[in-house]
Short mmCIF file of C-alpha atoms in Angstrom, two decimals:
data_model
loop_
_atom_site.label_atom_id
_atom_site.label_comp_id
_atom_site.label_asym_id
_atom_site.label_seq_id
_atom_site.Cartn_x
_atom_site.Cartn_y
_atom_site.Cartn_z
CA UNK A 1 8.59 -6.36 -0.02
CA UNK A 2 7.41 -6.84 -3.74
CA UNK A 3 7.02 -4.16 -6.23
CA UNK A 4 5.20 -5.06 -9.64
CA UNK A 5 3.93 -2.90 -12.85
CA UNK A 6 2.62 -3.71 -15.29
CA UNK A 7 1.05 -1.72 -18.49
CA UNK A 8 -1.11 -1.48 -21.47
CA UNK A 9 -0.60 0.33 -24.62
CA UNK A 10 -1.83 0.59 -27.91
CA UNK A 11 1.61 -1.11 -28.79
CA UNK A 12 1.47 -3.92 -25.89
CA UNK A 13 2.25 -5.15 -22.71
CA UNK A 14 5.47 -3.77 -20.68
CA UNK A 15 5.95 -6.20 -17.41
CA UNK A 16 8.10 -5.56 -14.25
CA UNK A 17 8.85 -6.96 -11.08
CA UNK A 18 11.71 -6.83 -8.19
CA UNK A 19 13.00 -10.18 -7.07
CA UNK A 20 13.67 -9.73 -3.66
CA UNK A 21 11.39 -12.12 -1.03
CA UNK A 22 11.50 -11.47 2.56
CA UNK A 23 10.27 -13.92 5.19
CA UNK A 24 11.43 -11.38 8.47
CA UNK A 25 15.20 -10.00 8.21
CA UNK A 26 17.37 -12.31 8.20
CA UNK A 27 16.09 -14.08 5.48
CA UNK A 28 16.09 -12.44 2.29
CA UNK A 29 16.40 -14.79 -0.69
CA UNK A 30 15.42 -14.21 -4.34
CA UNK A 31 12.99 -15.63 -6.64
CA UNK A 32 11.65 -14.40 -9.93
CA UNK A 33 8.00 -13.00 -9.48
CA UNK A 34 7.71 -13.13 -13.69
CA UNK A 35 6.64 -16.21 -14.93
CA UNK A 36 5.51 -16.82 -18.71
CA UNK A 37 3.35 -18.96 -19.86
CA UNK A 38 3.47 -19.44 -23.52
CA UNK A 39 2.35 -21.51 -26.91
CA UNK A 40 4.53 -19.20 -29.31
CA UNK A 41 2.77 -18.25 -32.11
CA UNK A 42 -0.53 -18.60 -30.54
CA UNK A 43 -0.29 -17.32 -27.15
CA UNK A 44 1.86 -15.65 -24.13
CA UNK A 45 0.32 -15.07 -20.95
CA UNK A 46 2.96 -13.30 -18.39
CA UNK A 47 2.16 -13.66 -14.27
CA UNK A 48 4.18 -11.11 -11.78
CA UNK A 49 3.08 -12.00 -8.01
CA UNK A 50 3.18 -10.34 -4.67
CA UNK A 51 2.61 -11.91 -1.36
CA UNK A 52 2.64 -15.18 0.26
CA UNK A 53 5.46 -16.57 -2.32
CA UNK A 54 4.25 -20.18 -1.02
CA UNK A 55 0.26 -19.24 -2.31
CA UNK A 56 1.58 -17.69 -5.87
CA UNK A 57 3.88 -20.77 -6.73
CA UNK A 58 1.39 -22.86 -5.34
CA UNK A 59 -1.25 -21.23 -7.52
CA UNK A 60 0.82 -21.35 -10.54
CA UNK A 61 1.43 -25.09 -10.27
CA UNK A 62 -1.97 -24.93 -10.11
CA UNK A 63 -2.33 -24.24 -13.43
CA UNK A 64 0.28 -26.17 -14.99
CA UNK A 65 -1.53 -29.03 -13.27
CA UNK A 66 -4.66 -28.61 -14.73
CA UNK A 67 -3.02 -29.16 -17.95
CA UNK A 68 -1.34 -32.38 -16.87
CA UNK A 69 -4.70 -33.54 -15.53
CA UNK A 70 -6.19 -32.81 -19.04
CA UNK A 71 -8.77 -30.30 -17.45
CA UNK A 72 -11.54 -29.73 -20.27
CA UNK A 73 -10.55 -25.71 -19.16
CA UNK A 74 -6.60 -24.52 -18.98
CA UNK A 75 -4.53 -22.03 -19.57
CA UNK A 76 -3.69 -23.82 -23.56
CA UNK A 77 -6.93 -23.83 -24.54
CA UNK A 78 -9.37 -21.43 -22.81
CA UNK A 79 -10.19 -18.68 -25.73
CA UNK A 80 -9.65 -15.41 -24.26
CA UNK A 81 -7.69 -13.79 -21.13
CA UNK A 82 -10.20 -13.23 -19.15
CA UNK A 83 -10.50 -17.34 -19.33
CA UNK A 84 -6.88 -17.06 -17.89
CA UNK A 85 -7.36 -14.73 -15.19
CA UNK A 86 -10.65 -16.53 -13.74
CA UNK A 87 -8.36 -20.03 -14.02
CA UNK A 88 -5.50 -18.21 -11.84
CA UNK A 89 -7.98 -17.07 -9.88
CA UNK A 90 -9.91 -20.25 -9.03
CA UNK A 91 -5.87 -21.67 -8.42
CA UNK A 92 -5.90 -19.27 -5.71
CA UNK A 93 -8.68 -20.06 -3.83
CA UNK A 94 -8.18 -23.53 -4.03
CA UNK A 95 -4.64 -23.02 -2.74
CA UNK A 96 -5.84 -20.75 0.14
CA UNK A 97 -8.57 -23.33 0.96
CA UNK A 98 -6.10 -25.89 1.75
CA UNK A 99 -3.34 -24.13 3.37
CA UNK A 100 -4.78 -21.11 5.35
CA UNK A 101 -6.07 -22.72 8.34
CA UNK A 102 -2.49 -23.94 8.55
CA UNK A 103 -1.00 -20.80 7.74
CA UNK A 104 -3.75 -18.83 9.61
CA UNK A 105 -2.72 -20.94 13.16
CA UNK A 106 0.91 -19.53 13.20
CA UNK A 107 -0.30 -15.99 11.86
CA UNK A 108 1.08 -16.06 8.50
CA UNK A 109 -0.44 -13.71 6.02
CA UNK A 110 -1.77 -16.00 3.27
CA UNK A 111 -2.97 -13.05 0.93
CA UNK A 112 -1.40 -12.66 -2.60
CA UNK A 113 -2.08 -11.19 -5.69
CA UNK A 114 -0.95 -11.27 -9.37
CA UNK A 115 -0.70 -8.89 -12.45
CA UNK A 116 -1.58 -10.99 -15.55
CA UNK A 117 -1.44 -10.00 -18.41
CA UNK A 118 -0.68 -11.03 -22.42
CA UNK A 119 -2.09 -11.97 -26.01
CA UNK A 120 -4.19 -15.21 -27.85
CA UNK A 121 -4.41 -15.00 -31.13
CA UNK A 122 -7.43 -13.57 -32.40
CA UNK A 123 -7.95 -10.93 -28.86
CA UNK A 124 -6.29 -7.59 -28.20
CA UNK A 125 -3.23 -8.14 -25.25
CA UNK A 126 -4.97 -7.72 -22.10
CA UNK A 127 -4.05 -6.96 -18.51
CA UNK A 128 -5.36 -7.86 -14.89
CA UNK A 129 -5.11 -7.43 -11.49
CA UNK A 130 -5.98 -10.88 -9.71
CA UNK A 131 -6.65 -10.04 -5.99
CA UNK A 132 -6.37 -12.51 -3.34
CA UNK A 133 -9.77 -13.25 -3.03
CA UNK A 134 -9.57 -14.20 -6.61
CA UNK A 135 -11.43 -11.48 -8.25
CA UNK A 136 -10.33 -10.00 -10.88
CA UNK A 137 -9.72 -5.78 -12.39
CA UNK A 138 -9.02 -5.25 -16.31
CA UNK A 139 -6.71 -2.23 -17.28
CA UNK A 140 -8.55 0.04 -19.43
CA UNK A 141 -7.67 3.12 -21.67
CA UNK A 142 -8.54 5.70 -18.79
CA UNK A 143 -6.30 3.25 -16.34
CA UNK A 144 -3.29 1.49 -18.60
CA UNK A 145 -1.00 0.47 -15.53
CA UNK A 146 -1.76 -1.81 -12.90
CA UNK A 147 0.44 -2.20 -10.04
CA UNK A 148 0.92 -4.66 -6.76
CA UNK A 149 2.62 -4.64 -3.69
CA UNK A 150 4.76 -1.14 -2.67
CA UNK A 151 3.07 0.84 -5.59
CA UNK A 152 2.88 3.98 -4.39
CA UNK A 153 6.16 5.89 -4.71
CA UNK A 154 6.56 5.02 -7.93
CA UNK A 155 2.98 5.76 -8.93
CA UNK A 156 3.40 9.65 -9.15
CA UNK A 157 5.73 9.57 -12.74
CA UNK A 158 3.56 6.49 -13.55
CA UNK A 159 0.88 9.14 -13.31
CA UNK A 160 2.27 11.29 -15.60
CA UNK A 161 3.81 9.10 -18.39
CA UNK A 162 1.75 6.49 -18.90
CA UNK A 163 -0.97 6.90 -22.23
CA UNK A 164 -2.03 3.94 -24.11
CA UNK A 165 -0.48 5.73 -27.35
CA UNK A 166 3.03 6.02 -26.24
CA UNK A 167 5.51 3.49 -27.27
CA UNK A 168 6.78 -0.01 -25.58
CA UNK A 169 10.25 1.42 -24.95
CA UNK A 170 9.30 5.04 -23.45
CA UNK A 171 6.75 2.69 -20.95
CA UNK A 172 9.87 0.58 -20.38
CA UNK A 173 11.93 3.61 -19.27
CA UNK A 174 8.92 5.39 -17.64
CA UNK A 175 8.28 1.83 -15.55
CA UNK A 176 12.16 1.66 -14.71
CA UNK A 177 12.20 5.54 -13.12
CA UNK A 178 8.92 4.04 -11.05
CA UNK A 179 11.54 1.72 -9.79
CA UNK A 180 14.00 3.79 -9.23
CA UNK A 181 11.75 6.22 -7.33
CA UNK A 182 10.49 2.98 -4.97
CA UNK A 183 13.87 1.44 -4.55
CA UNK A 184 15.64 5.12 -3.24
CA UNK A 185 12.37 5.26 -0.71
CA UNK A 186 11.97 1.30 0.56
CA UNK A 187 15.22 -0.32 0.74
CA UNK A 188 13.12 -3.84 0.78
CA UNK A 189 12.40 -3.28 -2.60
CA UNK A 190 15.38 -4.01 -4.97
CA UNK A 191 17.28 -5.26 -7.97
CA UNK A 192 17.47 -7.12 -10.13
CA UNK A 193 14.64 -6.15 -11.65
CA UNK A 194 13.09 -8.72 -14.35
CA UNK A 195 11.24 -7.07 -17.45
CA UNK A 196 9.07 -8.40 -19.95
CA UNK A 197 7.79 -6.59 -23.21
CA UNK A 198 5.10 -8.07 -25.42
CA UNK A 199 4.28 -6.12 -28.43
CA UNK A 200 0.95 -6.59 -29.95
CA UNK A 201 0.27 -9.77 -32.45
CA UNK A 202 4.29 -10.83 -31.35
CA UNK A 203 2.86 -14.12 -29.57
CA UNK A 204 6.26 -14.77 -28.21
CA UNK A 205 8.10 -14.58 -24.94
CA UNK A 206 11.66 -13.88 -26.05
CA UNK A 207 11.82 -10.25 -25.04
CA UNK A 208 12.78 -10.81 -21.34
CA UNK A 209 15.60 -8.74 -19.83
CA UNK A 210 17.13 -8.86 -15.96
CA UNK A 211 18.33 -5.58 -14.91
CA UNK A 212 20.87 -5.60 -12.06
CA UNK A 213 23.55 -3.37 -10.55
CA UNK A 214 25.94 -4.00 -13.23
CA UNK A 215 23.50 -2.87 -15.63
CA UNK A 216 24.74 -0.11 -17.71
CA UNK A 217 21.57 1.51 -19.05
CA UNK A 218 20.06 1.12 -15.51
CA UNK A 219 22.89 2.89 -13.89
CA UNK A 220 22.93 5.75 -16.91
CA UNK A 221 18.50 6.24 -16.07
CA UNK A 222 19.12 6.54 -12.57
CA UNK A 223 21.71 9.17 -12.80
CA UNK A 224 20.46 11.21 -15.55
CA UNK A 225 16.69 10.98 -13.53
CA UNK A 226 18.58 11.91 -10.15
CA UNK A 227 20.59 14.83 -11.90
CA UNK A 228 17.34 15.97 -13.63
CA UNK A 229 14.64 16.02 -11.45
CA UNK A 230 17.33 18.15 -8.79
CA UNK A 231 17.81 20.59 -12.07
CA UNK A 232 14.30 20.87 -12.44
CA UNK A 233 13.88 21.57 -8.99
CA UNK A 234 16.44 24.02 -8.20
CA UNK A 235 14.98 25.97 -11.08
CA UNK A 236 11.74 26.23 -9.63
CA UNK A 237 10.77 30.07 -8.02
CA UNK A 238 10.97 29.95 -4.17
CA UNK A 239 8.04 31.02 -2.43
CA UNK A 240 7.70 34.98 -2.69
CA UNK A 241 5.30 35.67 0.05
CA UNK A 242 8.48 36.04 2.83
CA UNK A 243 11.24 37.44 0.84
CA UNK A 244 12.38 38.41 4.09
CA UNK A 245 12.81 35.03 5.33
CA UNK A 246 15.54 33.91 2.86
CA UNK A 247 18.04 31.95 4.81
CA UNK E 1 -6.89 11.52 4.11
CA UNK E 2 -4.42 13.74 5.16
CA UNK E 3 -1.25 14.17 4.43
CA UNK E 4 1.26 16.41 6.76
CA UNK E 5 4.88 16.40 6.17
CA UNK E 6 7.31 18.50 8.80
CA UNK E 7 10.85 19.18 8.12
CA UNK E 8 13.89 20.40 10.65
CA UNK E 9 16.63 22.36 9.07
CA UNK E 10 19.50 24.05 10.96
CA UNK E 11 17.39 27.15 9.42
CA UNK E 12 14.22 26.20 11.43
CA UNK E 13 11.31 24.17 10.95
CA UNK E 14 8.44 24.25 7.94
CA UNK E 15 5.36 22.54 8.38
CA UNK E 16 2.67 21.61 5.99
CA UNK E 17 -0.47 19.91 6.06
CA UNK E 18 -3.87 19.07 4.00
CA UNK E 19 -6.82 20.32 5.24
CA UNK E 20 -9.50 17.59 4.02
CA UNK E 21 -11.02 15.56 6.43
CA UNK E 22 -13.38 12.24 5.37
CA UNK E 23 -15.77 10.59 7.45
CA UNK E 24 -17.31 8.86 4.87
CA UNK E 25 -17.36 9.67 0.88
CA UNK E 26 -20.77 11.78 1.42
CA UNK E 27 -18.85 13.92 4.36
CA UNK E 28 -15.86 15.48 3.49
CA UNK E 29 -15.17 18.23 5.64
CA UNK E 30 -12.39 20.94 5.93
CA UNK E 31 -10.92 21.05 9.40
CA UNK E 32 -7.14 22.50 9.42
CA UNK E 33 -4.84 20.17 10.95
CA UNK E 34 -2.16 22.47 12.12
CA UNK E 35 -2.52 23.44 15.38
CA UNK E 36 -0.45 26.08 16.97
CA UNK E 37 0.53 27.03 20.88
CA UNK E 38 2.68 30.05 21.46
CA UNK E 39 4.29 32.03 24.12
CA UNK E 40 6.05 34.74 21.51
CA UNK E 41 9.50 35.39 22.40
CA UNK E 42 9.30 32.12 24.38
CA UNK E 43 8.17 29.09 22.98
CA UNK E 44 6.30 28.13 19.84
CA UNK E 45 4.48 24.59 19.38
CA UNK E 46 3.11 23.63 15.83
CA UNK E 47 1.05 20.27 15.74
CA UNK E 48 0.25 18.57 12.29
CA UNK E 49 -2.71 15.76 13.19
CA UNK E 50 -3.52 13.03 11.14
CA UNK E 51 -6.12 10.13 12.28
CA UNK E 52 -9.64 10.14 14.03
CA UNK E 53 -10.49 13.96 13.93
CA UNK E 54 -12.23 13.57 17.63
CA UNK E 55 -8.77 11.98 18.94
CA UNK E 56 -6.50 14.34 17.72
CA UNK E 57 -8.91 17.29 18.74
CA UNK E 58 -9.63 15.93 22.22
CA UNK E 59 -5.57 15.48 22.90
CA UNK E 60 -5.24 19.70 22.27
CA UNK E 61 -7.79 20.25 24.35
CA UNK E 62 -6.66 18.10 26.83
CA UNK E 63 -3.12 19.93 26.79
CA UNK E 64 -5.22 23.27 27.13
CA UNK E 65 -7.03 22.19 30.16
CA UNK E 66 -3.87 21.42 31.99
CA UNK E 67 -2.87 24.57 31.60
CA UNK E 68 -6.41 25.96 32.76
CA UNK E 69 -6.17 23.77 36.17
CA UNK E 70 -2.61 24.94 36.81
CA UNK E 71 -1.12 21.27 36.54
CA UNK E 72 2.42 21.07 37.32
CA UNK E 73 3.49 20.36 34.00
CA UNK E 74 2.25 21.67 31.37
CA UNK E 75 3.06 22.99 27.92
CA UNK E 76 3.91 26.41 28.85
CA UNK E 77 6.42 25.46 31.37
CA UNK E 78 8.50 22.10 30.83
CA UNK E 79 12.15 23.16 29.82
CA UNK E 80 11.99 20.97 26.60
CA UNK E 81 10.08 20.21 23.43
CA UNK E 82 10.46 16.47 24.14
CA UNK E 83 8.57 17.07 27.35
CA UNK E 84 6.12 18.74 25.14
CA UNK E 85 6.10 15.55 22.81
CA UNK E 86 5.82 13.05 26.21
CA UNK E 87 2.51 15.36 27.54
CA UNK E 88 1.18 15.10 23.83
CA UNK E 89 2.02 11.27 23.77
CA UNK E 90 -0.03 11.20 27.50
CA UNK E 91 -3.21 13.40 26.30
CA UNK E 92 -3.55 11.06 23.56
CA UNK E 93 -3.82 7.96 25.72
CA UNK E 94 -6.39 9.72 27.69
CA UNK E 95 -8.62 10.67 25.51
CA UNK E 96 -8.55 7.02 23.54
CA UNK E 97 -8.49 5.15 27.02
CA UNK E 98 -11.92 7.41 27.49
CA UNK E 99 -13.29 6.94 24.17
CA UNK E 100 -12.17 3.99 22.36
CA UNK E 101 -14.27 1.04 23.71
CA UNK E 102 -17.38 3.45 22.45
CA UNK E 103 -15.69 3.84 19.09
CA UNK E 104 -14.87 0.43 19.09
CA UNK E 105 -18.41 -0.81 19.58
CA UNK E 106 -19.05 0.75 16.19
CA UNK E 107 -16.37 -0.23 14.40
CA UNK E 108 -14.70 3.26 14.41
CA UNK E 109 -10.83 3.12 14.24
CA UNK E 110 -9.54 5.34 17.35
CA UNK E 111 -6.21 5.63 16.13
CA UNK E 112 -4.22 9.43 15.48
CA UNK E 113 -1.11 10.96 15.44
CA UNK E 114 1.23 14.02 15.26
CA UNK E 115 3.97 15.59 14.03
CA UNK E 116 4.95 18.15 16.76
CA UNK E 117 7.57 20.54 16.29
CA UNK E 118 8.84 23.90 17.64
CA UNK E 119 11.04 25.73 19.93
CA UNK E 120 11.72 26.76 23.68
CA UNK E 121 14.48 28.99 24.32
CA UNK E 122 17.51 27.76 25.66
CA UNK E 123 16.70 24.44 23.72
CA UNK E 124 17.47 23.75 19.48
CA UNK E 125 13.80 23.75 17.50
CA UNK E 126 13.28 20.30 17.50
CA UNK E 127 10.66 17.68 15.77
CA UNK E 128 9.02 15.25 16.78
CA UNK E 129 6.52 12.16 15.78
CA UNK E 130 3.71 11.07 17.99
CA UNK E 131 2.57 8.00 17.41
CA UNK E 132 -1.02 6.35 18.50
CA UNK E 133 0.14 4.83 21.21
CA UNK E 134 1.76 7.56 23.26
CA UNK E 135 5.28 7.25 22.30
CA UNK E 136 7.30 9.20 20.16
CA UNK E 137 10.62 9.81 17.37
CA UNK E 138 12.14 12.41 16.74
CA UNK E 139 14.15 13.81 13.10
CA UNK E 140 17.33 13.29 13.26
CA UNK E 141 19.96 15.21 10.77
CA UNK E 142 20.31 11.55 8.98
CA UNK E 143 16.53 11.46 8.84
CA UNK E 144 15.28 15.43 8.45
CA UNK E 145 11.84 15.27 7.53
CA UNK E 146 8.73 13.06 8.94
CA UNK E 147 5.47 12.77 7.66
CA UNK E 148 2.16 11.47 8.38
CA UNK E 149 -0.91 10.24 6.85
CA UNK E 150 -0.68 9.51 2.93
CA UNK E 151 2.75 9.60 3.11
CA UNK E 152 4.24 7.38 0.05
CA UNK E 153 3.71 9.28 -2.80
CA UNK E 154 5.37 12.45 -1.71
CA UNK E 155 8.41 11.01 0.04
CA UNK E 156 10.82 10.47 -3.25
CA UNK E 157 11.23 13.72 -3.76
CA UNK E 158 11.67 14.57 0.16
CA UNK E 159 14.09 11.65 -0.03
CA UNK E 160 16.40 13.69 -2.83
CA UNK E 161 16.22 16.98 -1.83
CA UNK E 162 15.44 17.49 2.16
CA UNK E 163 19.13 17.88 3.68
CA UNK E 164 19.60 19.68 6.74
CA UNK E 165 21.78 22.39 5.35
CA UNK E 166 19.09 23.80 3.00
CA UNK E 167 17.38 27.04 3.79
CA UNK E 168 13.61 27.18 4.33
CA UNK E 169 12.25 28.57 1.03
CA UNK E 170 14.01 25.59 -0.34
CA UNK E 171 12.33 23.51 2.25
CA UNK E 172 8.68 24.86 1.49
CA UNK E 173 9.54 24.56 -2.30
CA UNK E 174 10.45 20.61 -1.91
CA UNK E 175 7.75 20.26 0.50
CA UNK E 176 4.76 21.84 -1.76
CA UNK E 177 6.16 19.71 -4.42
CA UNK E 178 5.79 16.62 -2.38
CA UNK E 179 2.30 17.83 -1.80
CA UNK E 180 2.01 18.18 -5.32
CA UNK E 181 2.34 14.22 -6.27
CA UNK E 182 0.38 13.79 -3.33
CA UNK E 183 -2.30 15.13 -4.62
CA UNK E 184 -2.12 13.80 -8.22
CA UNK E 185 -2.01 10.18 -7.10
CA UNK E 186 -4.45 10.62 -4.35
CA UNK E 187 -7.44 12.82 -4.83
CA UNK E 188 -8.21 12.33 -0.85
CA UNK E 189 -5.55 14.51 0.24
CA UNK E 190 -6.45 18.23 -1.63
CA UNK E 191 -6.16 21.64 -1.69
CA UNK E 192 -5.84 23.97 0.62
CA UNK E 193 -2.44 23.45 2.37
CA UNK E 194 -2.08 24.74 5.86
CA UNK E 195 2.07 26.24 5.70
CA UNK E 196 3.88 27.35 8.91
CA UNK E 197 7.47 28.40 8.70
CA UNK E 198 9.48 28.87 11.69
CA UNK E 199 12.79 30.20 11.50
CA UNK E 200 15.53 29.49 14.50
CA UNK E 201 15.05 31.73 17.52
CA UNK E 202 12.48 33.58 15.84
CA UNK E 203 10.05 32.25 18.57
CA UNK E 204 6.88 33.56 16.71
CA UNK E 205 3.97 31.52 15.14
CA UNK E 206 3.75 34.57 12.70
CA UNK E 207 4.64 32.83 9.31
CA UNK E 208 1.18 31.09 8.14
CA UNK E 209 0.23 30.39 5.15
CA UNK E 210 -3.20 29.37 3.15
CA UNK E 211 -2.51 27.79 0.26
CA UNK E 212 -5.51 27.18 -2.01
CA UNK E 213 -6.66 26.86 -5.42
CA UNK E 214 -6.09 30.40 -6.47
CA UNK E 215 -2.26 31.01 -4.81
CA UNK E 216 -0.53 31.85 -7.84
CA UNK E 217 2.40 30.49 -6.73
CA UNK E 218 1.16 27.38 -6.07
CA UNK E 219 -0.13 27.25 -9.55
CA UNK E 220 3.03 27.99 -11.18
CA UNK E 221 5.08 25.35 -9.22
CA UNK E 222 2.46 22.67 -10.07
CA UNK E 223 2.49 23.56 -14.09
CA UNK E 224 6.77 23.89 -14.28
CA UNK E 225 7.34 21.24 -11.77
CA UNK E 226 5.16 19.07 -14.46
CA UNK E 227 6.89 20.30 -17.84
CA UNK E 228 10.04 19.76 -16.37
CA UNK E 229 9.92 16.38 -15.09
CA UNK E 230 7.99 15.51 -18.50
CA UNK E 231 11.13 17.22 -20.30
CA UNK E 232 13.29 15.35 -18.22
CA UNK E 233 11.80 12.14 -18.64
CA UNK E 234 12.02 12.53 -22.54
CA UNK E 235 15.13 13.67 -22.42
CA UNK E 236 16.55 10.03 -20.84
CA UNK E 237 17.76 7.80 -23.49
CA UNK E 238 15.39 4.63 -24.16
CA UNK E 239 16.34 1.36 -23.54
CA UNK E 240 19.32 0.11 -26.09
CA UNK E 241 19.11 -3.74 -25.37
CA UNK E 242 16.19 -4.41 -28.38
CA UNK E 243 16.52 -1.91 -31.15
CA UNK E 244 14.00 -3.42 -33.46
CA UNK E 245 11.42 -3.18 -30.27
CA UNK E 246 11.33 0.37 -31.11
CA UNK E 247 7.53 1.54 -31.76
#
């Protein structure tokens, strides 16, 4: 199973992803599900996948192609990000043209999706959701996170956090207790987690970090989080209408 | 959606459900989805439903009419809640081996399911999940609490807290909480909550509850429950690796 987040503040982009890939049980390998795409100076564009791992590396070569082949549109020249995410879209119908009827004959799920997000010069940084039908979702002010694959028990402090005003690093930590709330309830979702942070007009990739169990900052969130949110509980009032049923 | 989450303690049981029901965005309906047989003194059967409404309704009645035509077996006389669970499991393929390839003709997903729970004398309370299909899990004291229905968003909290040596009002507490997130990440699953509490060897369905917008103490859990994980959160030190990302 994947997990990816990604958000959208006032500041910049925040990026996340596990790196565990499953293909049944016994074979659990990891790849990176961030991959950057980058002119520095005049543009980063960040990709986290979920699904078919085949399909998203397929698509991504895709676009690395296109430049090779000189296309008149790629990912180095197009002028805006929503250029990008109709290019990685079109990549991933093309892929899932040629190999789904293959896939489709020994029932292998072909779907995939991808969180892209990032900055050219001269647009505000910018954040989709690329379904597998190749559509596209922005984020927008009212909805500054996107997520894909096991989002949803780490969408409730997502929920909470998560304002376009707040800063890169409290979106980092906020993102990382998302994981940490997924991770202690799917045990297919795990570290190391790879993290991205793009702050506005920065039009570089050099802030990437990869979080895993040695991790000391990791291991101090998920302990202080765990000891917390049990504090906060136990101090809640227990339900008054019974008294007599305290046991 | 629904959401129903049941928990066994070595207190007793507390079950907890949504009472929304969609067929459609223009027809939301309230039907409560907790469902209770009772012989006081004797045995008492709670049933938390999730799933096509006419299923899940059409399975109770079918248990009721076995008892109306005297059949052998029958929930007011096998010795044991998992022969309760096993004629729950067989009224549900009944009514979908009746009604499914009608449903199916329109498209209409037949599927259901329950969390059944409760307590014959001579026997431990017990809990149970029922799935679709007929068959059936039960909790376990390394697996507590069960749920059905929306079930992600509420389960990290289950995950930290449910343990089988907490009492009940601690039980109800974590459980409204998981309702809580439920509710705030999914506004399908709402307000009112259907509670039943049932202590060990009480053998009474007499601990209801009706949770809706104007329970006080419902209100009060939501609004601390949210400052403190808010305070908690802010209280966790940002990330250290980037200093000058700080902004």
């Amino acid at each position: 199973m994947t997990y990816c987040c990604a958000v959208k503040l006032n500041a910049g982009l925040v990026f996340a992803s596990d790196s565990r890939t499953h293909a049944g049980v016994d074979n659990i390998g990891r790849f990176s599900k961030l991959h950057v795409l980058e002119q520095p100076g005049e543009r980063v564009i960040t990709m986290l996948s979920a699904g078919n791992l085949s399909v998203t590396q397929g698509a991504i070569e895709h676009l690395h192609r296109a430049v090779r082949q000189g296309a008149v549109m790629n990912w180095t020249n197009v002028p805006s990000m929503a250029d990008v995410a109709m290019l990685l879209g079109q990549a991933m119908r093309e892929v899932r043209e040629r190999d789904e009827p293959y896939l489709a004959k020994s029932g292998i799920d072909a779907s995939a999706s991808f969180l892209l997000g990032g900055q050219i010069q001269g647009e505000r940084p910018r954040l989709f959701l690329v379904y597998s039908e190749g559509n596209a979702i922005e984020a927008t002010a009212e909805t500054p996170f996107l997520q894909i694959g096991e989002i949803k028990y780490g969408k409730p402090i997502l929920d909470r956090v998560i304002r376009p005003e707040i800063g890169l690093l409290d979106a980092t930590k906020c993102v990382l207790v998302s994981f940490d709330s997924t991770m202690r309830s799917n045990v297919s979702v795990g570290l190391p987690i790879d993290l991205q942070l793009l702050p506005i007009n920065h039009l570089r990739a050099d802030m990437k970090f990869h979080i895993d169990e040695q991790d000391a900052y990791w291991r101090e969130l998920s302990d202080r989080w765990a000891v917390g949110v049990r504090r906060v509980f136990a101090e809640l009032p227990p339900p008054q209408w019974y008294p007599d049923t305290q046991q």
